[in-house]
Amino acid sequence: VRLVDQSAGFDPTRTVTMRISLPATRYGADGQRAQFLNRFFQQVDALPGVEASGAISFLPLTGLGAATSMEIVGKPRPERGQEPVTDVRVITHDYLRTMGVPLLKGRLLSDDDAADAKGRVVINETMALRHWPGEDPIGKRVRISWDNQEDEVVGVVGDVKHSGLDAESRAMTYWPFARNPYGTMNVAVRTIGDASQAVTSIVGLVRALDPELAVAGIRTMDEVVSNSVAERRLTMLLLTMFAGAALLLAAVGIYGVIAYGVTERTQEIGIRMALGAQRSDVLWMVVKQALVMALAGIVVGST
């Protein structure tokens, strides 16, 4: 229960996701993938009931991701093998706003950042606190090992649980899609009403743009969050069932012992009542015997 109450760092409500693959055999030229997604998101945003849309290379809470070493420009370079590591996510369009990830400082990535030759990235709060404690990270520069280009930090957003609700937040950098156009992207669309009702229209737009493209993994973000704790939920269910069975067996056993004891003492109970014992006195005598056994069991079980 405490695990489910953990904040994932984003708002999963009214959001549907799906996976779109853009094969290199047909989208291998420079800019083709970005052009396709730009056209796609323009049409998605025009659908009635759509609040925002975007895409990311690896969806949170699915167990997938990418990470690499990096260098903080202007700080002493660490020894080889001791370089800091950052998770890297490629995003498009209004992904962070679609997922409800809060902007803490600076600004989010824009289309101008994707078209500009200067590298710009958005980082999460964990990365800002870890590498620039007590400083403003906006305007600072990092060199990420994927292309060794110096990137300017233009924004800081809240931490998102990518590995799991019970995992600690890791340093994270968000790159514009044009910088590293992944062949497979996870689309996220936030709607005003029921997100699942928009699926048919969204898939129809993909088919209209390219009938040969595959659309897979259609589900709401609520389902993604639920699936991420499915194993823990199953374990809890099994433990509850076994605990219930153990409680039932214990209750039946105690009842059997007490019933047998009362049967053996029937003559004694009759004599007590004949000598003036009240029903409450006899009842307390039996209950006291059960309490002694229960307390003995608790003492033995807790040692």
mmCIF file of C-alpha atoms in Angstrom:
data_model
loop_
_atom_site.group_PDB
_atom_site.id
_atom_site.type_symbol
_atom_site.label_atom_id
_atom_site.label_comp_id
_atom_site.label_asym_id
_atom_site.label_seq_id
_atom_site.Cartn_x
_atom_site.Cartn_y
_atom_site.Cartn_z
ATOM 1 C CA VAL A 1 0.000 0.000 0.000
ATOM 2 C CA ARG A 2 2.848 2.413 0.804
ATOM 3 C CA LEU A 3 4.472 1.557 -2.548
ATOM 4 C CA VAL A 4 1.351 2.439 -4.530
ATOM 5 C CA ASP A 5 1.102 5.719 -2.618
ATOM 6 C CA GLN A 6 4.597 6.715 -3.815
ATOM 7 C CA SER A 7 4.605 9.564 -6.332
ATOM 8 C CA ALA A 8 5.899 8.536 -9.751
ATOM 9 C CA GLY A 9 6.868 12.133 -10.550
ATOM 10 C CA PHE A 10 4.226 12.431 -13.270
ATOM 11 C CA ASP A 11 0.439 12.443 -13.576
ATOM 12 C CA PRO A 12 -0.789 9.188 -15.181
ATOM 13 C CA THR A 13 -4.460 10.157 -15.355
ATOM 14 C CA ARG A 14 -6.184 10.681 -18.711
ATOM 15 C CA THR A 15 -3.037 9.705 -20.624
ATOM 16 C CA VAL A 16 -2.751 6.970 -23.236
ATOM 17 C CA THR A 17 0.515 5.635 -24.659
ATOM 18 C CA MET A 18 1.566 3.610 -27.691
ATOM 19 C CA ARG A 19 4.799 2.625 -29.395
ATOM 20 C CA ILE A 20 5.595 3.707 -32.971
ATOM 21 C CA SER A 21 8.539 2.267 -34.906
ATOM 22 C CA LEU A 22 10.126 4.196 -37.785
ATOM 23 C CA PRO A 23 12.387 1.686 -39.583
ATOM 24 C CA ALA A 24 15.737 2.896 -40.928
ATOM 25 C CA THR A 25 15.009 1.283 -44.288
ATOM 26 C CA ARG A 26 12.279 3.844 -44.926
ATOM 27 C CA TYR A 27 13.177 6.649 -42.512
ATOM 28 C CA GLY A 28 16.956 6.568 -42.697
ATOM 29 C CA ALA A 29 17.637 9.969 -44.243
ATOM 30 C CA ASP A 30 18.468 12.936 -42.021
ATOM 31 C CA GLY A 31 15.373 14.549 -40.598
ATOM 32 C CA GLN A 32 12.830 12.055 -41.954
ATOM 33 C CA ARG A 33 11.867 10.699 -38.555
ATOM 34 C CA ALA A 34 11.599 14.178 -37.056
ATOM 35 C CA GLN A 35 9.483 15.357 -39.988
ATOM 36 C CA PHE A 36 7.102 12.432 -39.611
ATOM 37 C CA LEU A 37 6.637 12.954 -35.862
ATOM 38 C CA ASN A 38 6.179 16.700 -36.296
ATOM 39 C CA ARG A 39 3.353 16.118 -38.785
ATOM 40 C CA PHE A 40 1.872 13.426 -36.575
ATOM 41 C CA PHE A 41 1.818 15.560 -33.418
ATOM 42 C CA GLN A 42 0.362 18.545 -35.246
ATOM 43 C CA GLN A 43 -2.574 16.383 -36.263
ATOM 44 C CA VAL A 44 -2.884 14.752 -32.836
ATOM 45 C CA ASP A 45 -3.009 18.145 -31.119
ATOM 46 C CA ALA A 46 -5.823 19.144 -33.484
ATOM 47 C CA LEU A 47 -8.011 16.211 -32.389
ATOM 48 C CA PRO A 48 -10.987 17.185 -30.208
ATOM 49 C CA GLY A 49 -10.392 16.477 -26.551
ATOM 50 C CA VAL A 50 -6.587 16.296 -26.789
ATOM 51 C CA GLU A 51 -4.832 18.454 -24.208
ATOM 52 C CA ALA A 52 -1.169 17.731 -25.053
ATOM 53 C CA SER A 53 1.007 15.122 -26.763
ATOM 54 C CA GLY A 54 4.628 14.065 -27.024
ATOM 55 C CA ALA A 55 6.955 11.076 -27.147
ATOM 56 C CA ILE A 56 9.935 9.639 -25.285
ATOM 57 C CA SER A 57 12.541 7.014 -26.106
ATOM 58 C CA PHE A 58 11.862 4.924 -22.971
ATOM 59 C CA LEU A 59 8.574 5.085 -21.102
ATOM 60 C CA PRO A 60 8.754 5.402 -17.294
ATOM 61 C CA LEU A 61 8.179 2.308 -15.130
ATOM 62 C CA THR A 62 8.726 -0.148 -17.983
ATOM 63 C CA GLY A 63 12.200 -1.255 -16.882
ATOM 64 C CA LEU A 64 13.888 0.044 -20.037
ATOM 65 C CA GLY A 65 16.344 2.919 -20.389
ATOM 66 C CA ALA A 66 19.714 4.219 -21.521
ATOM 67 C CA ALA A 67 22.589 5.708 -19.528
ATOM 68 C CA THR A 68 26.130 6.902 -20.169
ATOM 69 C CA SER A 69 29.010 8.718 -18.508
ATOM 70 C CA MET A 70 29.374 12.488 -18.630
ATOM 71 C CA GLU A 71 31.659 15.354 -17.661
ATOM 72 C CA ILE A 72 30.745 18.548 -15.834
ATOM 73 C CA VAL A 73 32.392 21.321 -17.834
ATOM 74 C CA GLY A 74 34.482 23.595 -15.625
ATOM 75 C CA LYS A 75 35.007 21.039 -12.874
ATOM 76 C CA PRO A 76 38.060 18.790 -12.398
ATOM 77 C CA ARG A 77 37.859 15.708 -14.562
ATOM 78 C CA PRO A 78 37.495 12.564 -12.389
ATOM 79 C CA GLU A 79 39.742 9.543 -12.720
ATOM 80 C CA ARG A 80 39.009 7.122 -15.507
ATOM 81 C CA GLY A 81 36.187 4.824 -14.479
ATOM 82 C CA GLN A 82 34.928 7.287 -11.847
ATOM 83 C CA GLU A 83 33.019 9.548 -14.237
ATOM 84 C CA PRO A 84 29.497 10.532 -13.176
ATOM 85 C CA VAL A 85 26.678 8.746 -14.984
ATOM 86 C CA THR A 86 23.407 10.107 -16.287
ATOM 87 C CA ASP A 87 20.325 8.459 -17.702
ATOM 88 C CA VAL A 88 19.450 9.843 -21.140
ATOM 89 C CA ARG A 89 15.949 10.193 -22.554
ATOM 90 C CA VAL A 90 15.140 11.562 -25.994
ATOM 91 C CA ILE A 91 11.864 13.484 -26.044
ATOM 92 C CA THR A 92 9.761 15.279 -28.622
ATOM 93 C CA HIS A 93 7.213 18.015 -28.694
ATOM 94 C CA ASP A 94 5.379 18.617 -25.391
ATOM 95 C CA TYR A 95 6.229 15.312 -23.719
ATOM 96 C CA LEU A 96 7.125 16.729 -20.294
ATOM 97 C CA ARG A 97 3.994 18.887 -20.207
ATOM 98 C CA THR A 98 1.900 15.947 -21.424
ATOM 99 C CA MET A 99 3.105 13.802 -18.541
ATOM 100 C CA GLY A 100 2.648 16.563 -15.997
ATOM 101 C CA VAL A 101 6.331 16.637 -15.027
ATOM 102 C CA PRO A 102 6.793 19.925 -13.119
ATOM 103 C CA LEU A 103 9.242 22.545 -14.358
ATOM 104 C CA LEU A 104 11.325 23.727 -11.389
ATOM 105 C CA LYS A 105 13.754 26.166 -13.022
ATOM 106 C CA GLY A 106 14.467 27.597 -16.433
ATOM 107 C CA ARG A 107 12.429 26.392 -19.386
ATOM 108 C CA LEU A 108 11.564 23.266 -21.348
ATOM 109 C CA LEU A 109 13.018 22.260 -24.699
ATOM 110 C CA SER A 110 11.491 23.880 -27.772
ATOM 111 C CA ASP A 111 11.492 23.291 -31.520
ATOM 112 C CA ASP A 112 14.156 25.985 -31.823
ATOM 113 C CA ASP A 113 16.488 23.913 -29.639
ATOM 114 C CA ALA A 114 16.111 20.974 -31.997
ATOM 115 C CA ALA A 115 16.941 23.095 -35.026
ATOM 116 C CA ASP A 116 19.820 24.988 -33.382
ATOM 117 C CA ALA A 117 23.316 23.558 -33.690
ATOM 118 C CA LYS A 118 24.047 24.474 -30.062
ATOM 119 C CA GLY A 119 23.371 21.630 -27.679
ATOM 120 C CA ARG A 120 20.754 22.226 -24.993
ATOM 121 C CA VAL A 121 19.378 19.789 -22.457
ATOM 122 C CA VAL A 122 16.928 19.669 -19.591
ATOM 123 C CA ILE A 123 17.981 17.858 -16.411
ATOM 124 C CA ASN A 124 16.106 16.499 -13.418
ATOM 125 C CA GLU A 125 16.264 17.721 -9.838
ATOM 126 C CA THR A 126 18.502 14.873 -8.659
ATOM 127 C CA MET A 127 21.165 15.754 -11.210
ATOM 128 C CA ALA A 128 20.998 19.449 -10.288
ATOM 129 C CA LEU A 129 21.380 18.776 -6.558
ATOM 130 C CA ARG A 130 24.123 16.199 -7.051
ATOM 131 C CA HIS A 131 26.405 18.168 -9.361
ATOM 132 C CA TRP A 132 25.540 21.796 -8.538
ATOM 133 C CA PRO A 133 24.583 21.801 -4.843
ATOM 134 C CA GLY A 134 23.708 25.288 -3.687
ATOM 135 C CA GLU A 135 24.152 26.640 -7.244
ATOM 136 C CA ASP A 136 21.823 27.554 -10.063
ATOM 137 C CA PRO A 137 22.380 24.898 -12.768
ATOM 138 C CA ILE A 138 20.796 27.012 -15.496
ATOM 139 C CA GLY A 139 23.495 27.981 -17.974
ATOM 140 C CA LYS A 140 25.936 25.342 -16.731
ATOM 141 C CA ARG A 141 27.447 23.012 -19.309
ATOM 142 C CA VAL A 142 27.866 19.238 -19.496
ATOM 143 C CA ARG A 143 29.579 16.941 -21.976
ATOM 144 C CA ILE A 144 27.742 13.654 -22.406
ATOM 145 C CA SER A 145 29.678 10.706 -23.775
ATOM 146 C CA TRP A 146 27.249 9.879 -26.568
ATOM 147 C CA ASP A 147 28.605 12.631 -28.802
ATOM 148 C CA ASN A 148 31.018 14.582 -26.527
ATOM 149 C CA GLN A 149 29.293 17.838 -27.463
ATOM 150 C CA GLU A 150 29.025 20.541 -24.832
ATOM 151 C CA ASP A 151 25.402 21.024 -23.837
ATOM 152 C CA GLU A 152 23.893 23.944 -21.979
ATOM 153 C CA VAL A 153 21.419 23.222 -19.193
ATOM 154 C CA VAL A 154 18.296 25.274 -19.949
ATOM 155 C CA GLY A 155 15.834 23.769 -17.485
ATOM 156 C CA VAL A 156 15.356 21.638 -14.390
ATOM 157 C CA VAL A 157 12.312 19.397 -13.992
ATOM 158 C CA GLY A 158 11.075 17.174 -11.189
ATOM 159 C CA ASP A 159 12.337 13.633 -10.708
ATOM 160 C CA VAL A 160 10.467 10.857 -12.502
ATOM 161 C CA LYS A 161 10.494 7.243 -11.320
ATOM 162 C CA HIS A 162 11.796 5.370 -14.361
ATOM 163 C CA SER A 163 13.043 2.088 -12.878
ATOM 164 C CA GLY A 164 10.243 1.554 -10.371
ATOM 165 C CA LEU A 165 8.207 3.236 -7.666
ATOM 166 C CA ASP A 166 10.556 1.858 -5.013
ATOM 167 C CA ALA A 167 13.769 2.859 -6.840
ATOM 168 C CA GLU A 168 15.844 5.906 -5.992
ATOM 169 C CA SER A 169 15.838 8.724 -8.534
ATOM 170 C CA ARG A 170 18.913 8.867 -10.774
ATOM 171 C CA ALA A 171 20.514 11.768 -12.619
ATOM 172 C CA MET A 172 18.594 12.331 -15.850
ATOM 173 C CA THR A 173 19.084 14.420 -18.996
ATOM 174 C CA TYR A 174 16.408 15.011 -21.618
ATOM 175 C CA TRP A 175 17.495 15.564 -25.250
ATOM 176 C CA PRO A 176 15.477 16.896 -28.205
ATOM 177 C CA PHE A 177 14.489 14.189 -30.693
ATOM 178 C CA ALA A 178 16.343 15.767 -33.629
ATOM 179 C CA ARG A 179 19.559 15.376 -31.640
ATOM 180 C CA ASN A 180 19.267 11.589 -31.563
ATOM 181 C CA PRO A 181 16.289 10.359 -33.615
ATOM 182 C CA TYR A 182 15.377 6.990 -32.140
ATOM 183 C CA GLY A 183 13.739 4.469 -34.451
ATOM 184 C CA THR A 184 11.143 3.541 -31.833
ATOM 185 C CA MET A 185 9.373 6.148 -29.732
ATOM 186 C CA ASN A 186 6.696 5.889 -27.060
ATOM 187 C CA VAL A 187 3.890 8.350 -27.760
ATOM 188 C CA ALA A 188 1.932 9.874 -24.876
ATOM 189 C CA VAL A 189 -1.331 11.749 -25.364
ATOM 190 C CA ARG A 190 -3.210 13.517 -22.549
ATOM 191 C CA THR A 191 -6.919 14.077 -23.105
ATOM 192 C CA ILE A 192 -9.625 16.070 -21.414
ATOM 193 C CA GLY A 193 -11.866 13.013 -20.938
ATOM 194 C CA ASP A 194 -11.333 9.250 -21.096
ATOM 195 C CA ALA A 195 -7.967 8.735 -22.769
ATOM 196 C CA SER A 196 -8.811 5.280 -24.127
ATOM 197 C CA GLN A 197 -11.536 6.767 -26.336
ATOM 198 C CA ALA A 198 -8.918 8.687 -28.328
ATOM 199 C CA VAL A 199 -6.964 5.566 -29.318
ATOM 200 C CA THR A 200 -8.899 4.876 -32.528
ATOM 201 C CA SER A 201 -8.412 8.428 -33.796
ATOM 202 C CA ILE A 202 -4.692 8.458 -32.948
ATOM 203 C CA VAL A 203 -4.026 5.111 -34.623
ATOM 204 C CA GLY A 204 -6.018 6.329 -37.615
ATOM 205 C CA LEU A 205 -3.672 9.314 -37.984
ATOM 206 C CA VAL A 206 -0.651 6.988 -38.030
ATOM 207 C CA ARG A 207 -2.285 4.835 -40.696
ATOM 208 C CA ALA A 208 -3.137 7.910 -42.747
ATOM 209 C CA LEU A 209 0.470 9.160 -42.651
ATOM 210 C CA ASP A 210 1.994 5.736 -43.334
ATOM 211 C CA PRO A 211 -0.195 2.601 -43.606
ATOM 212 C CA GLU A 212 2.828 0.325 -43.163
ATOM 213 C CA LEU A 213 3.853 1.598 -39.734
ATOM 214 C CA ALA A 214 3.340 -0.623 -36.713
ATOM 215 C CA VAL A 215 1.538 0.711 -33.635
ATOM 216 C CA ALA A 216 1.985 -1.445 -30.537
ATOM 217 C CA GLY A 217 1.828 -1.327 -26.757
ATOM 218 C CA ILE A 218 -1.433 0.633 -26.580
ATOM 219 C CA ARG A 219 -2.310 1.241 -22.919
ATOM 220 C CA THR A 220 -3.066 4.023 -20.485
ATOM 221 C CA MET A 221 -0.431 5.333 -18.089
ATOM 222 C CA ASP A 222 -2.621 4.136 -15.215
ATOM 223 C CA GLU A 223 -2.124 0.620 -16.607
ATOM 224 C CA VAL A 224 1.627 1.202 -16.888
ATOM 225 C CA VAL A 225 1.803 2.221 -13.227
ATOM 226 C CA SER A 226 -0.386 -0.727 -12.203
ATOM 227 C CA ASN A 227 1.707 -3.210 -14.198
ATOM 228 C CA SER A 228 4.901 -1.907 -12.602
ATOM 229 C CA VAL A 229 3.719 -3.174 -9.196
ATOM 230 C CA ALA A 230 1.993 -6.325 -10.489
ATOM 231 C CA GLU A 231 4.642 -8.667 -9.046
ATOM 232 C CA ARG A 232 4.503 -6.972 -5.661
ATOM 233 C CA ARG A 233 0.693 -7.069 -5.768
ATOM 234 C CA LEU A 234 0.720 -10.819 -6.527
ATOM 235 C CA THR A 235 3.104 -11.449 -3.630
ATOM 236 C CA MET A 236 0.849 -9.461 -1.304
ATOM 237 C CA LEU A 237 -2.217 -11.404 -2.490
ATOM 238 C CA LEU A 238 -0.528 -14.770 -1.911
ATOM 239 C CA LEU A 239 0.685 -13.738 1.540
ATOM 240 C CA THR A 240 -2.818 -12.554 2.439
ATOM 241 C CA MET A 241 -4.365 -15.828 1.272
ATOM 242 C CA PHE A 242 -1.870 -17.945 3.225
ATOM 243 C CA ALA A 243 -2.232 -15.716 6.295
ATOM 244 C CA GLY A 244 -6.016 -16.071 6.109
ATOM 245 C CA ALA A 245 -5.723 -19.846 5.782
ATOM 246 C CA ALA A 246 -3.327 -19.962 8.746
ATOM 247 C CA LEU A 247 -5.717 -17.830 10.836
ATOM 248 C CA LEU A 248 -8.642 -20.083 9.943
ATOM 249 C CA LEU A 249 -6.700 -23.253 10.811
ATOM 250 C CA ALA A 250 -5.566 -21.715 14.106
ATOM 251 C CA ALA A 251 -9.126 -20.704 15.005
ATOM 252 C CA VAL A 252 -10.461 -24.177 14.199
ATOM 253 C CA GLY A 253 -7.673 -25.755 16.236
ATOM 254 C CA ILE A 254 -8.271 -23.561 19.271
ATOM 255 C CA TYR A 255 -12.013 -24.174 19.043
ATOM 256 C CA GLY A 256 -11.433 -27.918 18.907
ATOM 257 C CA VAL A 257 -9.149 -27.891 21.957
ATOM 258 C CA ILE A 258 -11.558 -25.735 23.990
ATOM 259 C CA ALA A 259 -14.588 -27.821 22.954
ATOM 260 C CA TYR A 260 -12.768 -30.999 23.961
ATOM 261 C CA GLY A 261 -11.765 -29.458 27.293
ATOM 262 C CA VAL A 262 -15.351 -28.374 27.998
ATOM 263 C CA THR A 263 -16.628 -31.865 27.157
ATOM 264 C CA GLU A 264 -14.119 -33.405 29.539
ATOM 265 C CA ARG A 265 -15.229 -31.010 32.302
ATOM 266 C CA THR A 266 -18.978 -31.320 31.758
ATOM 267 C CA GLN A 267 -19.506 -33.114 35.061
ATOM 268 C CA GLU A 268 -17.328 -30.549 36.879
ATOM 269 C CA ILE A 269 -19.272 -27.668 35.342
ATOM 270 C CA GLY A 270 -22.539 -29.284 36.394
ATOM 271 C CA ILE A 271 -21.357 -29.616 39.988
ATOM 272 C CA ARG A 272 -20.149 -25.979 40.041
ATOM 273 C CA MET A 273 -23.522 -24.726 38.807
ATOM 274 C CA ALA A 274 -25.340 -26.930 41.304
ATOM 275 C CA LEU A 275 -23.284 -25.329 44.073
ATOM 276 C CA GLY A 276 -24.310 -21.852 42.895
ATOM 277 C CA ALA A 277 -21.848 -20.884 40.160
ATOM 278 C CA GLN A 278 -23.312 -18.405 37.667
ATOM 279 C CA ARG A 279 -23.262 -18.857 33.878
ATOM 280 C CA SER A 280 -20.853 -15.913 33.639
ATOM 281 C CA ASP A 281 -18.471 -17.634 36.056
ATOM 282 C CA VAL A 282 -18.446 -20.790 33.972
ATOM 283 C CA LEU A 283 -18.017 -18.794 30.771
ATOM 284 C CA TRP A 284 -15.060 -16.886 32.230
ATOM 285 C CA MET A 285 -13.467 -20.166 33.316
ATOM 286 C CA VAL A 286 -13.555 -21.462 29.739
ATOM 287 C CA VAL A 287 -12.454 -18.159 28.167
ATOM 288 C CA LYS A 288 -9.580 -17.893 30.656
ATOM 289 C CA GLN A 289 -8.342 -21.286 29.542
ATOM 290 C CA ALA A 290 -8.422 -20.126 25.894
ATOM 291 C CA LEU A 291 -6.597 -16.896 26.753
ATOM 292 C CA VAL A 292 -3.836 -18.804 28.545
ATOM 293 C CA MET A 293 -3.286 -20.940 25.425
ATOM 294 C CA ALA A 294 -3.385 -17.911 23.133
ATOM 295 C CA LEU A 295 -0.903 -15.932 25.247
ATOM 296 C CA ALA A 296 1.400 -18.944 25.456
ATOM 297 C CA GLY A 297 1.295 -19.244 21.676
ATOM 298 C CA ILE A 298 2.066 -15.542 21.242
ATOM 299 C CA VAL A 299 5.061 -15.777 23.595
ATOM 300 C CA VAL A 300 6.433 -18.863 21.844
ATOM 301 C CA GLY A 301 5.772 -17.460 18.381
ATOM 302 C CA SER A 302 7.455 -14.128 19.061
ATOM 303 C CA THR A 303 10.687 -15.641 20.423
#
